[in-house]
mmCIF file of N, CA and C in Angstrom:
data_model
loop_
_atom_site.group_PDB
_atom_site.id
_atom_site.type_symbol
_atom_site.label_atom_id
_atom_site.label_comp_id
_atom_site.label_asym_id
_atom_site.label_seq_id
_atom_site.Cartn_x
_atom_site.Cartn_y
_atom_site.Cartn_z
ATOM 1 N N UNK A 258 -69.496 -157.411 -155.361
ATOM 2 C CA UNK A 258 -70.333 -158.278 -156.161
ATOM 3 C C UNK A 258 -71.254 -157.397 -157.011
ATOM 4 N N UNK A 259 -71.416 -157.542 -158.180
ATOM 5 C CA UNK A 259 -72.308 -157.029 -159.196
ATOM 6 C C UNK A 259 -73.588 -157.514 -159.443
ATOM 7 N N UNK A 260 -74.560 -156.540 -159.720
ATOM 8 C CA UNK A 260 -75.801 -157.023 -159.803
ATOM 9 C C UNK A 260 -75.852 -158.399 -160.464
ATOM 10 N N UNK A 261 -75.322 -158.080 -161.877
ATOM 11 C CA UNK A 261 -75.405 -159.244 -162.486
ATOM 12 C C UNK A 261 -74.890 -160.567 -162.099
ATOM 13 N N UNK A 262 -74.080 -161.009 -161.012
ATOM 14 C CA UNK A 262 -73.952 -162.131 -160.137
ATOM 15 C C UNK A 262 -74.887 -162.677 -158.892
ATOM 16 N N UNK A 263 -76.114 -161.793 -159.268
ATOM 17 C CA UNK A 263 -76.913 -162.061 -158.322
ATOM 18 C C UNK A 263 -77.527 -163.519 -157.943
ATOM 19 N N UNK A 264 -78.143 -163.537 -159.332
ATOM 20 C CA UNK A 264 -79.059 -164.789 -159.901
ATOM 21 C C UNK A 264 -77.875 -165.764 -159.610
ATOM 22 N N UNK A 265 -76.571 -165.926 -160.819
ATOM 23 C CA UNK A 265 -76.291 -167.165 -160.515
ATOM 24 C C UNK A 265 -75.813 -167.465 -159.022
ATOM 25 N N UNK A 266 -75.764 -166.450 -158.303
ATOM 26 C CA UNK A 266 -75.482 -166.841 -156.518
ATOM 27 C C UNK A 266 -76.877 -167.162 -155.711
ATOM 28 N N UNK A 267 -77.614 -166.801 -156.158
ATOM 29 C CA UNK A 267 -78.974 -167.728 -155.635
ATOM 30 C C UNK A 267 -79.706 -168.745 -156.441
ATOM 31 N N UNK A 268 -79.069 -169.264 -157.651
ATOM 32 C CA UNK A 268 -79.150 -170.576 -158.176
ATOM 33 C C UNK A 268 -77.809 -171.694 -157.400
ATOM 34 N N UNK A 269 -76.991 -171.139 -157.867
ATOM 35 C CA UNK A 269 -75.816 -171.814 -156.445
ATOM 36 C C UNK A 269 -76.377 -172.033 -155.487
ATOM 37 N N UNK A 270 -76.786 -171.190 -154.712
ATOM 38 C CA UNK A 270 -77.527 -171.474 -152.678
ATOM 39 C C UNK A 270 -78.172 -172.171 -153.198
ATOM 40 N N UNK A 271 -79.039 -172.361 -154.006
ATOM 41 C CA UNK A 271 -80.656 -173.360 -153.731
ATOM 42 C C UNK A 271 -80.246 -174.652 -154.082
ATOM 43 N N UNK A 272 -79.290 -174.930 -155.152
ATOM 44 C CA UNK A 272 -78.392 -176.222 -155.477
ATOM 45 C C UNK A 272 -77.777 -176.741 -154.178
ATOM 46 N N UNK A 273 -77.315 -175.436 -153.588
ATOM 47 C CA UNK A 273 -76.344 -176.257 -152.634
ATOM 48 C C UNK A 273 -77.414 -177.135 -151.766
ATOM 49 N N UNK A 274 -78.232 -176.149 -151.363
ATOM 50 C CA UNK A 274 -79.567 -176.294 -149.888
ATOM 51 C C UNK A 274 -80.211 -177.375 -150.469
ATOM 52 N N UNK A 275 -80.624 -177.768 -151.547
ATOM 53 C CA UNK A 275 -81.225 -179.172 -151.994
ATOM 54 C C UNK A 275 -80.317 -180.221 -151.570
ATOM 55 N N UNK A 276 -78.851 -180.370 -151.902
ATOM 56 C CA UNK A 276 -77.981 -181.223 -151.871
ATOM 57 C C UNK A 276 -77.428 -181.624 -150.556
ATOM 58 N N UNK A 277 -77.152 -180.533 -149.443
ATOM 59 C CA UNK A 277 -77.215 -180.865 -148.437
ATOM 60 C C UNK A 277 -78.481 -181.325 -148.054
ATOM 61 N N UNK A 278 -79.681 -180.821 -147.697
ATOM 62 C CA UNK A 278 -80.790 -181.686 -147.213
ATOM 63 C C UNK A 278 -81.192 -182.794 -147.639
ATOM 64 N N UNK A 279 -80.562 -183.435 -149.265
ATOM 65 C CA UNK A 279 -80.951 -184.567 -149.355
ATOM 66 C C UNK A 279 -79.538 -185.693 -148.727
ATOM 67 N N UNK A 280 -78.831 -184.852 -148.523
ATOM 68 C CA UNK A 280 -77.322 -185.806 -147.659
ATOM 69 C C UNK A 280 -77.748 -185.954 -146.439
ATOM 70 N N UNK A 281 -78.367 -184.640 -145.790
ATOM 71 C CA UNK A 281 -78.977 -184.832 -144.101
ATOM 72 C C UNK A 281 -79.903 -186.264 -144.265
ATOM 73 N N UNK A 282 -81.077 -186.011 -145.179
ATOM 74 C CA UNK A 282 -82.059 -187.129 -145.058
ATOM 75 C C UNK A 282 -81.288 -188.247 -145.465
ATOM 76 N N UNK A 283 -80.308 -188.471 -146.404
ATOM 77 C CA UNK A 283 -79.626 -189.962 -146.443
ATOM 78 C C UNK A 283 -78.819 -190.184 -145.474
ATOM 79 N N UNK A 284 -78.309 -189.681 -144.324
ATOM 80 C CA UNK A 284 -77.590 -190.059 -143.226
ATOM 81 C C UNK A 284 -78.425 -190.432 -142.037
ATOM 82 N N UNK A 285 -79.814 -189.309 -141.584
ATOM 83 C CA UNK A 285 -79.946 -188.931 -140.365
ATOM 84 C C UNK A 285 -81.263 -189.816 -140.316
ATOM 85 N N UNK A 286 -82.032 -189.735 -141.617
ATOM 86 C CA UNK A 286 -84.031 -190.264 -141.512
ATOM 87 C C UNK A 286 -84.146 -191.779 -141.408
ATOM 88 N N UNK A 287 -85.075 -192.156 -141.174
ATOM 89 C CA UNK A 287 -85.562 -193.344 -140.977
ATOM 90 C C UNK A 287 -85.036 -194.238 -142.036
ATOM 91 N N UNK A 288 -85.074 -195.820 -141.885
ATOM 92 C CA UNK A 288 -84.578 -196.595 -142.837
ATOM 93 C C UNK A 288 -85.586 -196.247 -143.847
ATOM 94 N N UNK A 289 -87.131 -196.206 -143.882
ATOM 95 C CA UNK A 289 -87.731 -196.051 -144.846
ATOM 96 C C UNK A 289 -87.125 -194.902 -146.118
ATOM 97 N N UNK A 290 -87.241 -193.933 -145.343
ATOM 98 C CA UNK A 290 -86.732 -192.516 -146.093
ATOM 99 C C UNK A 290 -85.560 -192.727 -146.563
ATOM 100 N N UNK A 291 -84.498 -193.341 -145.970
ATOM 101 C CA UNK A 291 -82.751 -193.664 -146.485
ATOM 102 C C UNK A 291 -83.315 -194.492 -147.968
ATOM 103 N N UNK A 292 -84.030 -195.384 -147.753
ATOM 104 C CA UNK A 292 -83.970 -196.103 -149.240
ATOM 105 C C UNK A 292 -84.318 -195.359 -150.272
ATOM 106 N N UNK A 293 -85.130 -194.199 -150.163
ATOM 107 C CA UNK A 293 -85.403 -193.427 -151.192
ATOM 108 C C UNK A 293 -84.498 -192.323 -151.131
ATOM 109 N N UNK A 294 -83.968 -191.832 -150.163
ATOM 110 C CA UNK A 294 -82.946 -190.539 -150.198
ATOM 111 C C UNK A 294 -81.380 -191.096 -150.862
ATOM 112 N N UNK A 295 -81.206 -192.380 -150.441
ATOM 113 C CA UNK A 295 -79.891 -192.622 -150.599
ATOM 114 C C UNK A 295 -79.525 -192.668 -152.694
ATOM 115 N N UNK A 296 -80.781 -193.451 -153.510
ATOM 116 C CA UNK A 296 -80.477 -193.503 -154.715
ATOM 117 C C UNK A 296 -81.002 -192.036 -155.051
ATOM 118 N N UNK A 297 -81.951 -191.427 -154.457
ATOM 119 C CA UNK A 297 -81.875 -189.838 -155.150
ATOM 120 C C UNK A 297 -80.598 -189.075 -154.565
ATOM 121 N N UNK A 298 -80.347 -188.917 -153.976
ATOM 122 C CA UNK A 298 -79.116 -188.311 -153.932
ATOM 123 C C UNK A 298 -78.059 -188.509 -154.885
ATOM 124 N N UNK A 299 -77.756 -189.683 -154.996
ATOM 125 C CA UNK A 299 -76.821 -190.385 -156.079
ATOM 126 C C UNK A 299 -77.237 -189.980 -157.513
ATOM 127 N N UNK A 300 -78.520 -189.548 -157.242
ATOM 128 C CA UNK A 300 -78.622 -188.969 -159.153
ATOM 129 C C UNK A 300 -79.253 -187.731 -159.399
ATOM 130 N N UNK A 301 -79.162 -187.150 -158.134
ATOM 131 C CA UNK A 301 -78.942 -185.414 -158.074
ATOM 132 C C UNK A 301 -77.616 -185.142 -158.185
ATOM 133 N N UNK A 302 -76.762 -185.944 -157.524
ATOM 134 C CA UNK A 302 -74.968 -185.662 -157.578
ATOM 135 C C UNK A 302 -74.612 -185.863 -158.968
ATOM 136 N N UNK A 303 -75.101 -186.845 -159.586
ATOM 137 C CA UNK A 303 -74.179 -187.107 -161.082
ATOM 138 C C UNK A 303 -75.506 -185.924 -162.536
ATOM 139 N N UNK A 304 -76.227 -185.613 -162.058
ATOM 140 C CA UNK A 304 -77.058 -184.202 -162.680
ATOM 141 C C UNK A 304 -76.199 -183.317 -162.378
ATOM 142 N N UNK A 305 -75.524 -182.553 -161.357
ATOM 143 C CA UNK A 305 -74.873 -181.436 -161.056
ATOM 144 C C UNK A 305 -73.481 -182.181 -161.209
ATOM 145 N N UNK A 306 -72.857 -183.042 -162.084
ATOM 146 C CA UNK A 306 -71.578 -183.217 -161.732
ATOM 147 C C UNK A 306 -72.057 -183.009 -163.493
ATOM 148 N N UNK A 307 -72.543 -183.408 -164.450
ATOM 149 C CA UNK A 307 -72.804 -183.357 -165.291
ATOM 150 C C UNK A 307 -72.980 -181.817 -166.337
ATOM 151 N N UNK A 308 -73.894 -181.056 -165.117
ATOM 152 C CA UNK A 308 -73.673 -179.920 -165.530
ATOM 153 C C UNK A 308 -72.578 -179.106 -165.135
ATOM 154 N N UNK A 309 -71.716 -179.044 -164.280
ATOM 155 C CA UNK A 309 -70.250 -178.711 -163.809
ATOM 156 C C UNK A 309 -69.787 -179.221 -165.214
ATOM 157 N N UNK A 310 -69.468 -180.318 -165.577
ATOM 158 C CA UNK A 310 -68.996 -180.886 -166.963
ATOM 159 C C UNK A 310 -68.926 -180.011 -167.865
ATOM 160 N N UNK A 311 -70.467 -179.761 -168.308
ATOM 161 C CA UNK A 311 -70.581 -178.928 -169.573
ATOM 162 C C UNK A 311 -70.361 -177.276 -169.630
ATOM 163 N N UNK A 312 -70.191 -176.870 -168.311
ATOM 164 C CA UNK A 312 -69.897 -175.323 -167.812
ATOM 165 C C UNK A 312 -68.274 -174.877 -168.015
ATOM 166 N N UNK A 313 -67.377 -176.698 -167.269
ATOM 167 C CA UNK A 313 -66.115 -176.416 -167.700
ATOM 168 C C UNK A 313 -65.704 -176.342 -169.316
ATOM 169 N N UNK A 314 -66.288 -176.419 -170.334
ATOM 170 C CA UNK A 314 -65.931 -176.968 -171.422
ATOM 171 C C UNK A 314 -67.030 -175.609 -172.087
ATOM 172 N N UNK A 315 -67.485 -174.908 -171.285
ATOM 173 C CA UNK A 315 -68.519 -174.403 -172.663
ATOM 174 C C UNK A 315 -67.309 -172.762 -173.187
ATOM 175 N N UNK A 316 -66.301 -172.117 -172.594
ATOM 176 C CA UNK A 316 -65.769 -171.283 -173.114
ATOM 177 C C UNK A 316 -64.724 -171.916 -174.161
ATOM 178 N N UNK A 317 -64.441 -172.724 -174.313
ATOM 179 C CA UNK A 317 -63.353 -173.707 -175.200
ATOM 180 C C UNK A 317 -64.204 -173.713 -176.507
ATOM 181 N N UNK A 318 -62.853 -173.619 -177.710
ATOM 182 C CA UNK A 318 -63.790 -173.699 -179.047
ATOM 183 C C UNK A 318 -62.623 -175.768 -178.949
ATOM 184 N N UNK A 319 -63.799 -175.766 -179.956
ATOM 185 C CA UNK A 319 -63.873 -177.558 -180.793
ATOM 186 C C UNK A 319 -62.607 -177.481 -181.859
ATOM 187 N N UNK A 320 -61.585 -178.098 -181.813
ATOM 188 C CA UNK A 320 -60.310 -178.601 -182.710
ATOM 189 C C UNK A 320 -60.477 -179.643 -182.921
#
């Protein structure tokens, strides 16, 4: 691994570690906490599905 893969491998971990702990708290926490974990989760997932989107498409030129 090269220096320069550093950063984006500890922007990866911290994405991941947000996303799992907000899946732990929508499965495991209180009903209170589920009502708020369950729709944030759902729009932390479609933010990172969004930017996956624009990452697959950004080396491609426009025809």
């Amino acid at each position: 691994m090269t220096l320069a893969a550093l950063p984006r491998l500890a922007l990866g971990l911290a994405g991941l570690i947000s996303f799992l702990a907000n899946a732990a708290l929508a499965w495991w926490a209180p009903l209170a906490w589920q009502l708020v974990a369950i729709p944030a989760f759902l729009y932390y997932s479609a933010v990172i599905l969004a930017f996956l989107g624009g990452a697959g498409g950004a080396g491609r030129s426009a025809r």
